[in-house]
Amino acid sequence: MKLSVLDQSPILAGTDPSEALKQTTELAKWTDKLGYHRFWVSEHHSTNSLAGSAPEILAAHLAAHTHNIRIGTGGVLLPHYSSYKVSETFRILETLHPNRIDLGVGRAPGGMPNVNLALNRGKVPSVEHYPSQVEELLAYLHGQDPQGMDIYATPQGETAPPVWMLGSSGTSARLAADLGVSYSFAHFINGRGGVRAMDRYQGYFTPSIQQNSPQGNVSVFVICAETDEHAEYLASSLDLALLQIEQGGKRMSFPTPEEALSHSYSLYEEERIQDNRNRMIVGSKNKVKEEIEQLADSYNVDEVIINTIVNPFEDRLRSYELLAEAFQLNHTTTTMM
């Protein structure tokens, strides 16, 4: 079983964006030492409580500060950009850090609807072109000239970063299968339907220039602590944060457990919190290990990506450490795709 990390650079209460990015860097270095397999960073725009708006830049920084762990994006929101430009950005990263870079792509807007307009000169990008964009991206990464214009993504090299398609639906799963790329299901976004999506991906997979067989993983919120009780205490802040996001509330940071426990919840809000727990695994390390293994088994994958948002940051570090102990990770990790 491989364990990996998705970090969204959350801005915790009492901190600022600069501190959030420093924490992401510290977490990457820490999980590299612990033996985690990948470390992905996300793309969010005009979001007060998340600092990660340019994952390709953050990935370059993190790769330079780590040694073994794969570094990637979870992910670049491709409809906003030129496939050619993205391919050259990641060919640079691959040249600097061969066999350590992942290119995760998605098609979500990455923020409020007006983000689409701001990123696309006042126009809304057409997601119907997304499949051809990914196809083009794959070709450029592997030294091809998909448009027949006698142009190539440089610098060229013997290795190429693998493309991972990120999704939370069956549509993205089928597209990943048809294009022959790897697939990551965001269980932390959609706690239902993921098993069917992964089955669809694995069942319809078609070999490509990148790979001959399907490769999938699943990402989930995980909060691990010394005891079940302390894990529940820490998880209360994420419960409140997810609820406020659903209600359209604007926050400058993620709440503390003290704030969450002092909040007065309606019956409907309590029901929403329980429903959101389908996206989370919470508990002591033995309990969490068992549930992660069950999740991986249900998805028929051998890799789970952990997304942990707790306050204070020291408990976030400890959560990843406890998981590393539970799964007996070592201080070296493979650099294979």
CSV table of C-alpha atoms in Angstrom, one decimal:
chain,number,residue,atom,x,y,z
A,1,MET,CA,0.0,0.0,0.0
A,2,LYS,CA,1.3,3.4,-1.0
A,3,LEU,CA,0.3,6.5,1.0
A,4,SER,CA,0.5,9.9,-0.7
A,5,VAL,CA,-0.4,13.5,0.2
A,6,LEU,CA,-2.7,16.2,-1.2
A,7,ASP,CA,-2.1,19.6,0.4
A,8,GLN,CA,-4.3,22.6,-0.4
A,9,SER,CA,-2.1,25.1,1.6
A,10,PRO,CA,-4.9,25.8,4.1
A,11,ILE,CA,-4.7,29.1,6.0
A,12,LEU,CA,-5.3,28.2,9.6
A,13,ALA,CA,-6.8,30.6,12.1
A,14,GLY,CA,-4.1,32.9,13.5
A,15,THR,CA,-1.9,32.5,10.4
A,16,ASP,CA,-1.6,34.2,7.0
A,17,PRO,CA,-0.9,33.0,3.4
A,18,SER,CA,2.8,33.2,3.8
A,19,GLU,CA,2.7,30.9,6.8
A,20,ALA,CA,0.4,28.5,4.9
A,21,LEU,CA,2.9,28.1,2.1
A,22,LYS,CA,5.7,27.7,4.7
A,23,GLN,CA,3.7,24.9,6.3
A,24,THR,CA,3.1,23.2,2.9
A,25,THR,CA,6.9,23.2,2.4
A,26,GLU,CA,7.5,21.9,5.9
A,27,LEU,CA,4.9,19.2,5.4
A,28,ALA,CA,6.5,18.1,2.0
A,29,LYS,CA,9.9,17.8,3.7
A,30,TRP,CA,8.4,15.9,6.6
A,31,THR,CA,6.4,13.4,4.5
A,32,ASP,CA,9.4,12.9,2.2
A,33,LYS,CA,11.4,11.8,5.3
A,34,LEU,CA,8.5,9.6,6.5
A,35,GLY,CA,8.4,7.6,3.2
A,36,TYR,CA,5.2,8.9,1.5
A,37,HIS,CA,5.0,8.3,-2.2
A,38,ARG,CA,3.6,11.5,-3.7
A,39,PHE,CA,2.9,15.1,-2.7
A,40,TRP,CA,0.4,17.0,-4.8
A,41,VAL,CA,-0.7,20.6,-4.5
A,42,SER,CA,-3.9,22.1,-5.7
A,43,GLU,CA,-5.1,25.1,-7.7
A,44,HIS,CA,-7.7,27.4,-6.1
A,45,HIS,CA,-8.4,31.0,-7.2
A,46,SER,CA,-9.8,33.9,-5.2
A,47,THR,CA,-10.2,31.7,-2.2
A,48,ASN,CA,-9.4,33.4,1.1
A,49,SER,CA,-8.8,30.2,3.2
A,50,LEU,CA,-6.5,28.4,0.7
A,51,ALA,CA,-3.1,29.9,-0.4
A,52,GLY,CA,-2.4,27.5,-3.4
A,53,SER,CA,-3.3,29.4,-6.6
A,54,ALA,CA,-0.3,28.4,-8.8
A,55,PRO,CA,0.6,24.7,-8.3
A,56,GLU,CA,3.2,24.5,-11.0
A,57,ILE,CA,5.2,27.2,-9.2
A,58,LEU,CA,4.7,25.6,-5.8
A,59,ALA,CA,5.7,22.2,-7.2
A,60,ALA,CA,9.0,23.6,-8.5
A,61,HIS,CA,9.7,24.9,-5.0
A,62,LEU,CA,8.8,21.7,-3.3
A,63,ALA,CA,10.8,19.5,-5.6
A,64,ALA,CA,13.9,21.6,-4.9
A,65,HIS,CA,13.3,21.1,-1.1
A,66,THR,CA,12.7,17.3,-1.2
A,67,HIS,CA,14.6,14.3,-2.3
A,68,ASN,CA,12.6,11.1,-2.9
A,69,ILE,CA,8.9,11.9,-2.8
A,70,ARG,CA,7.2,12.5,-6.2
A,71,ILE,CA,5.9,16.1,-6.5
A,72,GLY,CA,2.9,17.0,-8.6
A,73,THR,CA,-0.2,19.0,-9.2
A,74,GLY,CA,-3.7,18.1,-8.0
A,75,GLY,CA,-4.2,19.7,-10.3
A,76,VAL,CA,-3.7,22.2,-13.1
A,77,LEU,CA,-7.1,23.3,-14.4
A,78,LEU,CA,-6.4,22.8,-18.0
A,79,PRO,CA,-9.4,24.5,-19.7
A,80,HIS,CA,-7.9,27.8,-18.5
A,81,TYR,CA,-4.6,27.3,-20.3
A,82,SER,CA,-2.7,26.3,-23.5
A,83,SER,CA,-1.8,22.6,-23.6
A,84,TYR,CA,1.5,23.6,-25.2
A,85,LYS,CA,2.4,26.1,-22.5
A,86,VAL,CA,1.5,23.6,-19.7
A,87,SER,CA,3.6,20.9,-21.5
A,88,GLU,CA,6.7,23.1,-21.6
A,89,THR,CA,6.3,24.1,-18.0
A,90,PHE,CA,6.3,20.5,-17.0
A,91,ARG,CA,9.0,19.5,-19.4
A,92,ILE,CA,11.1,22.1,-17.5
A,93,LEU,CA,10.1,20.5,-14.1
A,94,GLU,CA,10.8,17.0,-15.5
A,95,THR,CA,14.3,18.1,-16.8
A,96,LEU,CA,15.1,19.5,-13.4
A,97,HIS,CA,13.8,16.6,-11.4
A,98,PRO,CA,13.6,13.5,-13.7
A,99,ASN,CA,11.2,10.8,-12.8
A,100,ARG,CA,9.8,12.7,-9.8
A,101,ILE,CA,7.1,14.9,-11.4
A,102,ASP,CA,3.4,14.2,-11.8
A,103,LEU,CA,1.1,16.3,-13.9
A,104,GLY,CA,-2.4,16.1,-12.5
A,105,VAL,CA,-5.1,17.9,-14.5
A,106,GLY,CA,-8.7,18.8,-13.9
A,107,ARG,CA,-11.5,20.8,-15.6
A,108,ALA,CA,-13.2,22.5,-12.6
A,109,PRO,CA,-13.2,26.4,-12.5
A,110,GLY,CA,-11.1,26.5,-9.4
A,111,GLY,CA,-13.2,29.1,-7.6
A,112,MET,CA,-16.3,31.2,-8.0
A,113,PRO,CA,-17.8,31.5,-11.5
A,114,ASN,CA,-16.2,34.9,-12.1
A,115,VAL,CA,-12.8,33.1,-11.9
A,116,ASN,CA,-13.5,31.7,-15.3
A,117,LEU,CA,-13.9,35.1,-16.7
A,118,ALA,CA,-10.8,36.5,-15.0
A,119,LEU,CA,-8.6,33.7,-16.3
A,120,ASN,CA,-10.0,33.8,-19.8
A,121,ARG,CA,-10.1,37.4,-20.8
A,122,GLY,CA,-13.8,37.8,-20.0
A,123,LYS,CA,-14.9,34.6,-21.7
A,124,VAL,CA,-16.1,31.3,-20.2
A,125,PRO,CA,-13.8,28.5,-21.3
A,126,SER,CA,-15.6,25.6,-23.1
A,127,VAL,CA,-15.0,22.3,-21.3
A,128,GLU,CA,-16.1,20.4,-24.4
A,129,HIS,CA,-12.6,21.0,-25.7
A,130,TYR,CA,-11.1,19.4,-22.5
A,131,PRO,CA,-10.6,15.9,-24.0
A,132,SER,CA,-8.7,17.2,-27.0
A,133,GLN,CA,-6.7,19.4,-24.7
A,134,VAL,CA,-5.6,16.4,-22.7
A,135,GLU,CA,-4.8,14.5,-25.9
A,136,GLU,CA,-2.7,17.4,-27.1
A,137,LEU,CA,-0.9,17.7,-23.8
A,138,LEU,CA,0.0,14.0,-23.8
A,139,ALA,CA,1.4,14.3,-27.3
A,140,TYR,CA,3.5,17.4,-26.5
A,141,LEU,CA,4.9,15.8,-23.4
A,142,HIS,CA,6.1,12.9,-25.4
A,143,GLY,CA,7.9,14.9,-28.1
A,144,GLN,CA,5.1,14.8,-30.7
A,145,ASP,CA,3.7,17.6,-32.9
A,146,PRO,CA,0.0,17.1,-32.6
A,147,GLN,CA,-1.0,20.1,-34.6
A,148,GLY,CA,1.4,19.4,-37.4
A,149,MET,CA,2.9,22.9,-37.1
A,150,ASP,CA,6.5,21.7,-36.7
A,151,ILE,CA,6.7,22.8,-33.0
A,152,TYR,CA,7.7,20.7,-30.0
A,153,ALA,CA,7.6,21.2,-26.3
A,154,THR,CA,11.0,21.9,-25.0
A,155,PRO,CA,13.3,21.0,-23.4
A,156,GLN,CA,12.9,17.5,-24.8
A,157,GLY,CA,14.2,14.5,-22.9
A,158,GLU,CA,14.1,10.8,-22.4
A,159,THR,CA,11.4,10.9,-19.6
A,160,ALA,CA,8.0,12.6,-19.4
A,161,PRO,CA,5.9,13.4,-16.4
A,162,PRO,CA,2.8,11.1,-16.2
A,163,VAL,CA,-0.6,12.8,-16.7
A,164,TRP,CA,-3.1,12.0,-14.0
A,165,MET,CA,-6.8,13.0,-14.7
A,166,LEU,CA,-8.5,14.1,-11.5
A,167,GLY,CA,-12.2,13.7,-11.1
A,168,SER,CA,-15.2,13.1,-8.9
A,169,SER,CA,-17.5,11.6,-11.5
A,170,GLY,CA,-17.9,8.8,-13.9
A,171,THR,CA,-17.5,11.1,-16.9
A,172,SER,CA,-13.9,11.9,-16.0
A,173,ALA,CA,-13.2,8.3,-15.3
A,174,ARG,CA,-14.3,7.2,-18.8
A,175,LEU,CA,-12.3,10.0,-20.4
A,176,ALA,CA,-9.1,9.0,-18.5
A,177,ALA,CA,-9.7,5.4,-19.7
A,178,ASP,CA,-10.3,6.4,-23.3
A,179,LEU,CA,-7.1,8.6,-23.3
A,180,GLY,CA,-5.0,6.0,-21.5
A,181,VAL,CA,-3.9,8.2,-18.6
A,182,SER,CA,-3.9,7.6,-14.9
A,183,TYR,CA,-7.0,8.4,-12.8
A,184,SER,CA,-7.4,9.9,-9.3
A,185,PHE,CA,-10.9,10.0,-7.7
A,186,ALA,CA,-11.5,12.8,-5.2
A,187,HIS,CA,-13.4,10.9,-2.5
A,188,PHE,CA,-12.8,13.9,-0.3
A,189,ILE,CA,-15.1,15.9,-2.6
A,190,ASN,CA,-17.6,13.3,-3.5
A,191,GLY,CA,-18.1,10.5,-0.9
A,192,ARG,CA,-20.4,8.5,-3.1
A,193,GLY,CA,-20.1,7.0,-6.6
A,194,GLY,CA,-16.3,6.7,-6.6
A,195,VAL,CA,-16.2,2.9,-6.7
A,196,ARG,CA,-18.4,2.9,-9.8
A,197,ALA,CA,-16.2,5.5,-11.4
A,198,MET,CA,-13.0,3.6,-10.7
A,199,ASP,CA,-14.6,0.4,-12.0
A,200,ARG,CA,-15.5,2.3,-15.2
A,201,TYR,CA,-12.0,3.6,-15.6
A,202,GLN,CA,-10.4,0.2,-15.1
A,203,GLY,CA,-12.9,-1.6,-17.3
A,204,TYR,CA,-12.6,0.7,-20.3
A,205,PHE,CA,-8.9,1.5,-20.1
A,206,THR,CA,-7.1,1.8,-23.5
A,207,PRO,CA,-3.3,1.7,-23.7
A,208,SER,CA,-1.6,4.9,-24.7
A,209,ILE,CA,1.8,6.4,-25.3
A,210,GLN,CA,2.0,7.0,-21.6
A,211,GLN,CA,1.1,3.6,-20.1
A,212,ASN,CA,-0.1,0.1,-21.0
A,213,SER,CA,-2.4,-0.6,-18.1
A,214,PRO,CA,-4.7,1.4,-15.8
A,215,GLN,CA,-3.3,3.1,-12.7
A,216,GLY,CA,-5.6,4.7,-10.2
A,217,ASN,CA,-5.7,6.1,-6.7
A,218,VAL,CA,-8.2,7.7,-4.4
A,219,SER,CA,-7.9,10.9,-2.2
A,220,VAL,CA,-9.7,11.3,1.1
A,221,PHE,CA,-9.7,13.5,4.2
A,222,VAL,CA,-7.9,11.8,7.0
A,223,ILE,CA,-7.5,13.0,10.6
A,224,CYS,CA,-5.4,10.7,12.8
A,225,ALA,CA,-4.5,11.3,16.4
A,226,GLU,CA,-3.2,9.3,19.5
A,227,THR,CA,-6.8,8.5,20.5
A,228,ASP,CA,-10.2,8.4,18.8
A,229,GLU,CA,-11.4,11.1,21.1
A,230,HIS,CA,-8.6,13.6,20.2
A,231,ALA,CA,-9.1,12.8,16.5
A,232,GLU,CA,-12.8,13.7,16.8
A,233,TYR,CA,-11.8,16.9,18.6
A,234,LEU,CA,-9.5,17.9,15.8
A,235,ALA,CA,-12.0,16.8,13.1
A,236,SER,CA,-14.7,19.2,14.5
A,237,SER,CA,-12.9,22.2,12.9
A,238,LEU,CA,-13.0,20.5,9.4
A,239,ASP,CA,-16.7,19.6,10.0
A,240,LEU,CA,-17.5,23.3,10.6
A,241,ALA,CA,-15.3,24.4,7.6
A,242,LEU,CA,-17.0,22.1,5.1
A,243,LEU,CA,-20.4,23.2,6.4
A,244,GLN,CA,-19.6,26.9,5.9
A,245,ILE,CA,-18.2,26.2,2.4
A,246,GLU,CA,-21.5,24.5,1.5
A,247,GLN,CA,-23.4,27.5,2.9
A,248,GLY,CA,-21.4,29.9,0.7
A,249,GLY,CA,-19.7,31.5,3.7
A,250,LYS,CA,-16.5,33.4,3.1
A,251,ARG,CA,-13.7,32.8,5.7
A,252,MET,CA,-10.2,34.1,5.9
A,253,SER,CA,-9.0,30.9,7.6
A,254,PHE,CA,-9.9,27.5,8.8
A,255,PRO,CA,-11.5,27.5,12.3
A,256,THR,CA,-10.0,26.0,15.5
A,257,PRO,CA,-11.6,23.1,17.2
A,258,GLU,CA,-12.6,25.5,20.1
A,259,GLU,CA,-14.5,27.6,17.6
A,260,ALA,CA,-16.2,24.6,16.1
A,261,LEU,CA,-17.2,23.1,19.5
A,262,SER,CA,-18.7,26.4,20.6
A,263,HIS,CA,-20.8,26.7,17.4
A,264,SER,CA,-24.5,26.2,17.7
A,265,TYR,CA,-25.7,23.8,15.0
A,266,SER,CA,-29.2,23.3,13.7
A,267,LEU,CA,-30.6,19.8,13.2
A,268,TYR,CA,-30.1,20.2,9.4
A,269,GLU,CA,-26.5,21.3,9.9
A,270,GLU,CA,-25.8,18.3,12.2
A,271,GLU,CA,-27.2,16.0,9.4
A,272,ARG,CA,-25.0,17.7,6.9
A,273,ILE,CA,-21.9,17.1,9.1
A,274,GLN,CA,-22.8,13.4,9.4
A,275,ASP,CA,-23.2,13.2,5.6
A,276,ASN,CA,-19.8,14.9,5.1
A,277,ARG,CA,-18.2,12.3,7.2
A,278,ASN,CA,-18.5,10.0,4.2
A,279,ARG,CA,-15.6,12.0,2.8
A,280,MET,CA,-13.5,11.6,5.9
A,281,ILE,CA,-11.6,9.0,7.9
A,282,VAL,CA,-11.1,10.0,11.6
A,283,GLY,CA,-9.6,8.1,14.5
A,284,SER,CA,-6.6,6.6,16.1
A,285,LYS,CA,-3.9,5.0,13.9
A,286,ASN,CA,-5.2,1.4,14.1
A,287,LYS,CA,-8.8,2.5,13.3
A,288,VAL,CA,-7.7,4.8,10.5
A,289,LYS,CA,-5.4,2.2,9.0
A,290,GLU,CA,-8.2,-0.3,8.8
A,291,GLU,CA,-10.6,2.1,7.2
A,292,ILE,CA,-7.9,3.3,4.7
A,293,GLU,CA,-7.3,-0.3,3.7
A,294,GLN,CA,-11.0,-0.9,3.3
A,295,LEU,CA,-11.3,2.2,1.1
A,296,ALA,CA,-8.4,1.1,-1.1
A,297,ASP,CA,-9.9,-2.4,-1.4
A,298,SER,CA,-13.3,-1.1,-2.4
A,299,TYR,CA,-11.7,1.1,-5.1
A,300,ASN,CA,-9.3,-1.8,-6.2
A,301,VAL,CA,-6.3,0.5,-5.9
A,302,ASP,CA,-3.0,0.2,-4.0
A,303,GLU,CA,-2.5,4.0,-3.3
A,304,VAL,CA,-4.5,6.4,-1.1
A,305,ILE,CA,-3.8,10.1,-1.1
A,306,ILE,CA,-4.3,11.7,2.3
A,307,ASN,CA,-5.6,15.2,2.7
A,308,THR,CA,-5.3,16.4,6.3
A,309,ILE,CA,-6.6,19.8,7.5
A,310,VAL,CA,-6.4,20.3,11.2
A,311,ASN,CA,-5.5,23.2,13.5
A,312,PRO,CA,-2.9,23.6,14.9
A,313,PHE,CA,-0.3,22.7,12.3
A,314,GLU,CA,1.7,20.5,14.7
A,315,ASP,CA,-1.3,18.1,14.8
A,316,ARG,CA,-1.3,17.9,11.1
A,317,LEU,CA,2.4,16.8,11.1
A,318,ARG,CA,1.6,14.3,13.8
A,319,SER,CA,-1.4,12.9,11.9
A,320,TYR,CA,0.9,12.0,8.9
A,321,GLU,CA,3.5,10.6,11.3
A,322,LEU,CA,1.0,8.3,13.0
A,323,LEU,CA,-0.1,7.0,9.6
A,324,ALA,CA,3.5,6.4,8.6
A,325,GLU,CA,3.9,4.3,11.7
A,326,ALA,CA,0.6,2.4,11.2
A,327,PHE,CA,1.6,1.5,7.6
A,328,GLN,CA,5.3,1.0,8.5
A,329,LEU,CA,6.5,3.4,5.8
A,330,ASN,CA,10.2,3.7,5.4
A,331,HIS,CA,12.5,6.6,4.6
A,332,THR,CA,12.9,5.6,0.9
A,333,THR,CA,10.2,5.6,-1.7
A,334,THR,CA,10.1,4.4,-5.3
A,335,THR,CA,10.4,7.0,-8.1
A,336,MET,CA,8.5,4.8,-10.5
A,337,MET,CA,5.1,6.1,-12.0
